[in-house]
PDB file of C-alpha atoms in Angstrom:
ATOM      1  CA  MET G   1     -16.826   3.274  17.256  1.00 54.00           C
ATOM      2  CA  ALA G   2     -14.491   0.645  15.799  1.00 56.00           C
ATOM      3  CA  TYR G   3     -12.518   1.487  12.671  1.00 68.00           C
ATOM      4  CA  VAL G   4     -10.125  -0.257  10.407  1.00 78.00           C
ATOM      5  CA  LEU G   5      -7.030   1.736   9.513  1.00 80.00           C
ATOM      6  CA  HIS G   6      -8.025   2.692   5.982  1.00 81.00           C
ATOM      7  CA  GLN G   7     -11.343   4.092   7.281  1.00 85.00           C
ATOM      8  CA  LEU G   8      -9.360   6.474   9.472  1.00 84.00           C
ATOM      9  CA  LEU G   9      -7.517   7.669   6.363  1.00 86.00           C
ATOM     10  CA  THR G  10     -10.832   8.384   4.635  1.00 88.00           C
ATOM     11  CA  GLU G  11     -12.129  10.225   7.694  1.00 88.00           C
ATOM     12  CA  SER G  12      -8.929  12.259   8.000  1.00 88.00           C
ATOM     13  CA  THR G  13      -9.144  13.115   4.307  1.00 89.00           C
ATOM     14  CA  GLN G  14     -12.652  14.476   4.785  1.00 91.00           C
ATOM     15  CA  ARG G  15     -11.549  16.634   7.716  1.00 94.00           C
ATOM     16  CA  HIS G  16      -8.094  17.780   6.528  1.00 95.00           C
ATOM     17  CA  PRO G  17      -7.674  17.088   2.796  1.00 94.00           C
ATOM     18  CA  GLU G  18      -4.758  19.483   2.274  1.00 97.00           C
ATOM     19  CA  ALA G  19      -2.854  18.569   5.439  1.00 95.00           C
ATOM     20  CA  GLU G  20       0.348  16.592   5.012  1.00 96.00           C
ATOM     21  CA  ALA G  21      -0.323  12.931   5.734  1.00 95.00           C
ATOM     22  CA  VAL G  22       3.063  11.353   5.093  1.00 95.00           C
ATOM     23  CA  ARG G  23       6.576  12.613   4.375  1.00 95.00           C
ATOM     24  CA  LEU G  24       9.966  11.089   3.683  1.00 94.00           C
ATOM     25  CA  LEU G  25      12.706  13.644   3.040  1.00 94.00           C
ATOM     26  CA  ASP G  26      11.466  15.748   0.105  1.00 93.00           C
ATOM     27  CA  GLU G  27       8.549  13.463  -0.848  1.00 94.00           C
ATOM     28  CA  ALA G  28       5.172  14.139   0.728  1.00 96.00           C
ATOM     29  CA  LEU G  29       1.501  13.388   0.174  1.00 96.00           C
ATOM     30  CA  THR G  30      -1.508  15.230   1.545  1.00 96.00           C
ATOM     31  CA  TYR G  31      -4.408  13.241   2.931  1.00 95.00           C
ATOM     32  CA  ALA G  32      -6.335  13.868  -0.302  1.00 97.00           C
ATOM     33  CA  GLU G  33      -3.404  12.669  -2.429  1.00 97.00           C
ATOM     34  CA  LEU G  34      -2.865   9.611  -0.231  1.00 97.00           C
ATOM     35  CA  GLU G  35      -6.562   8.729  -0.389  1.00 96.00           C
ATOM     36  CA  LYS G  36      -6.678   9.155  -4.171  1.00 97.00           C
ATOM     37  CA  LEU G  37      -3.519   7.126  -4.803  1.00 96.00           C
ATOM     38  CA  SER G  38      -4.558   4.335  -2.430  1.00 97.00           C
ATOM     39  CA  ASN G  39      -7.979   4.149  -4.110  1.00 97.00           C
ATOM     40  CA  GLN G  40      -6.313   3.876  -7.530  1.00 97.00           C
ATOM     41  CA  ILE G  41      -4.092   1.071  -6.263  1.00 97.00           C
ATOM     42  CA  ALA G  42      -7.081  -0.738  -4.718  1.00 97.00           C
ATOM     43  CA  HIS G  43      -9.082  -0.530  -7.957  1.00 98.00           C
ATOM     44  CA  LEU G  44      -6.112  -1.768  -9.993  1.00 97.00           C
ATOM     45  CA  LEU G  45      -5.562  -4.697  -7.644  1.00 98.00           C
ATOM     46  CA  ILE G  46      -9.253  -5.656  -7.743  1.00 98.00           C
ATOM     47  CA  ALA G  47      -9.239  -5.406 -11.545  1.00 97.00           C
ATOM     48  CA  ASN G  48      -6.313  -7.838 -11.526  1.00 96.00           C
ATOM     49  CA  GLY G  49      -8.090 -10.419  -9.403  1.00 97.00           C
ATOM     50  CA  VAL G  50      -7.113  -9.508  -5.832  1.00 98.00           C
ATOM     51  CA  ARG G  51      -9.844 -10.517  -3.387  1.00 97.00           C
ATOM     52  CA  PRO G  52     -10.331 -10.278   0.388  1.00 97.00           C
ATOM     53  CA  GLY G  53      -7.955 -12.609   2.183  1.00 96.00           C
ATOM     54  CA  ASP G  54      -5.368 -12.686  -0.623  1.00 97.00           C
ATOM     55  CA  ARG G  55      -1.750 -11.792   0.052  1.00 97.00           C
ATOM     56  CA  VAL G  56      -0.115  -8.965  -1.885  1.00 97.00           C
ATOM     57  CA  GLY G  57       3.628  -8.421  -1.754  1.00 95.00           C
ATOM     58  CA  ILE G  58       5.119  -4.954  -1.454  1.00 95.00           C
ATOM     59  CA  TYR G  59       8.640  -4.803  -2.858  1.00 93.00           C
ATOM     60  CA  LEU G  60       9.337  -1.057  -2.682  1.00 93.00           C
ATOM     61  CA  LYS G  61      11.822   1.241  -1.058  1.00 92.00           C
ATOM     62  CA  LYS G  62      10.475   3.273   1.880  1.00 92.00           C
ATOM     63  CA  SER G  63       8.409   6.100   0.409  1.00 94.00           C
ATOM     64  CA  PRO G  64       5.022   7.791   0.548  1.00 95.00           C
ATOM     65  CA  SER G  65       4.044   5.589  -2.409  1.00 94.00           C
ATOM     66  CA  ALA G  66       4.782   2.504  -0.321  1.00 95.00           C
ATOM     67  CA  ILE G  67       2.398   3.827   2.344  1.00 96.00           C
ATOM     68  CA  ALA G  68      -0.251   4.400  -0.339  1.00 97.00           C
ATOM     69  CA  SER G  69       0.273   0.792  -1.467  1.00 97.00           C
ATOM     70  CA  ILE G  70      -0.342  -0.484   2.060  1.00 96.00           C
ATOM     71  CA  PHE G  71      -3.602   1.464   2.283  1.00 96.00           C
ATOM     72  CA  GLY G  72      -4.636   0.362  -1.220  1.00 97.00           C
ATOM     73  CA  ILE G  73      -4.117  -3.282  -0.327  1.00 97.00           C
ATOM     74  CA  MET G  74      -6.071  -2.911   2.909  1.00 95.00           C
ATOM     75  CA  LYS G  75      -8.952  -1.332   0.976  1.00 96.00           C
ATOM     76  CA  THR G  76      -9.274  -4.539  -1.064  1.00 96.00           C
ATOM     77  CA  GLY G  77      -9.558  -6.658   2.081  1.00 96.00           C
ATOM     78  CA  ALA G  78      -6.298  -8.384   1.207  1.00 97.00           C
ATOM     79  CA  CYS G  79      -3.252  -8.391   3.449  1.00 96.00           C
ATOM     80  CA  TYR G  80       0.126  -6.979   2.586  1.00 96.00           C
ATOM     81  CA  VAL G  81       3.440  -8.748   2.893  1.00 96.00           C
ATOM     82  CA  PRO G  82       6.373  -6.323   3.028  1.00 94.00           C
ATOM     83  CA  VAL G  83       9.564  -7.564   1.406  1.00 92.00           C
ATOM     84  CA  ASP G  84      12.846  -5.772   2.087  1.00 91.00           C
ATOM     85  CA  ALA G  85      13.752  -3.779  -1.024  1.00 86.00           C
ATOM     86  CA  ASN G  86      17.400  -4.642  -0.390  1.00 88.00           C
ATOM     87  CA  ALA G  87      16.724  -8.375  -0.400  1.00 83.00           C
ATOM     88  CA  PRO G  88      18.079 -10.336  -3.365  1.00 84.00           C
ATOM     89  CA  GLY G  89      15.676 -11.447  -6.063  1.00 81.00           C
ATOM     90  CA  MET G  90      15.841 -15.091  -5.034  1.00 89.00           C
ATOM     91  CA  ARG G  91      14.676 -14.165  -1.537  1.00 88.00           C
ATOM     92  CA  LEU G  92      11.704 -12.324  -3.053  1.00 86.00           C
ATOM     93  CA  LEU G  93      10.845 -15.397  -5.124  1.00 88.00           C
ATOM     94  CA  GLU G  94      10.969 -17.667  -2.079  1.00 92.00           C
ATOM     95  CA  ILE G  95       8.827 -15.326   0.053  1.00 92.00           C
ATOM     96  CA  GLY G  96       6.362 -15.018  -2.820  1.00 89.00           C
ATOM     97  CA  ARG G  97       6.194 -18.799  -3.195  1.00 92.00           C
ATOM     98  CA  GLN G  98       5.678 -19.412   0.515  1.00 95.00           C
ATOM     99  CA  CYS G  99       3.089 -16.652   0.874  1.00 94.00           C
ATOM    100  CA  ALA G 100       1.356 -17.380  -2.430  1.00 95.00           C
ATOM    101  CA  PHE G 101       1.173 -13.725  -3.512  1.00 95.00           C
ATOM    102  CA  ARG G 102      -1.848 -12.921  -5.638  1.00 96.00           C
ATOM    103  CA  ALA G 103      -0.007  -9.783  -6.783  1.00 96.00           C
ATOM    104  CA  LEU G 104       3.228  -7.908  -6.206  1.00 94.00           C
ATOM    105  CA  ILE G 105       3.621  -4.146  -6.063  1.00 96.00           C
ATOM    106  CA  THR G 106       7.095  -2.987  -7.065  1.00 92.00           C
ATOM    107  CA  SER G 107       8.882  -0.347  -9.104  1.00 87.00           C
ATOM    108  CA  HIS G 108      10.786  -0.424 -12.390  1.00 82.00           C
ATOM    109  CA  ALA G 109      13.984   0.339 -10.452  1.00 80.00           C
ATOM    110  CA  LEU G 110      13.680  -2.867  -8.420  1.00 71.00           C
TER     111      LEU G 110
END
């Protein structure tokens, strides 16, 4: 059976909800937490006009939350465009202009 990546997350959540899905140093998310957070991100993006085929920028440092953002974007049918969190702001603006981001996921720190 063919799957798309976010469907495998949902299936894994059903089978192993409390198992650790992603970890970076002392930050971790279980499958259930990753599924819940990615669903929240997907709903927020849709509520803000993101549609299938749109491009959504991810301007975050490597983290479990960044992984949840990737899954959330995929659940909308949009595609994600990762932008190096160490890139200067002008580079982000140029990538956003060229890719025509519908939305950008970032943090207050960036």
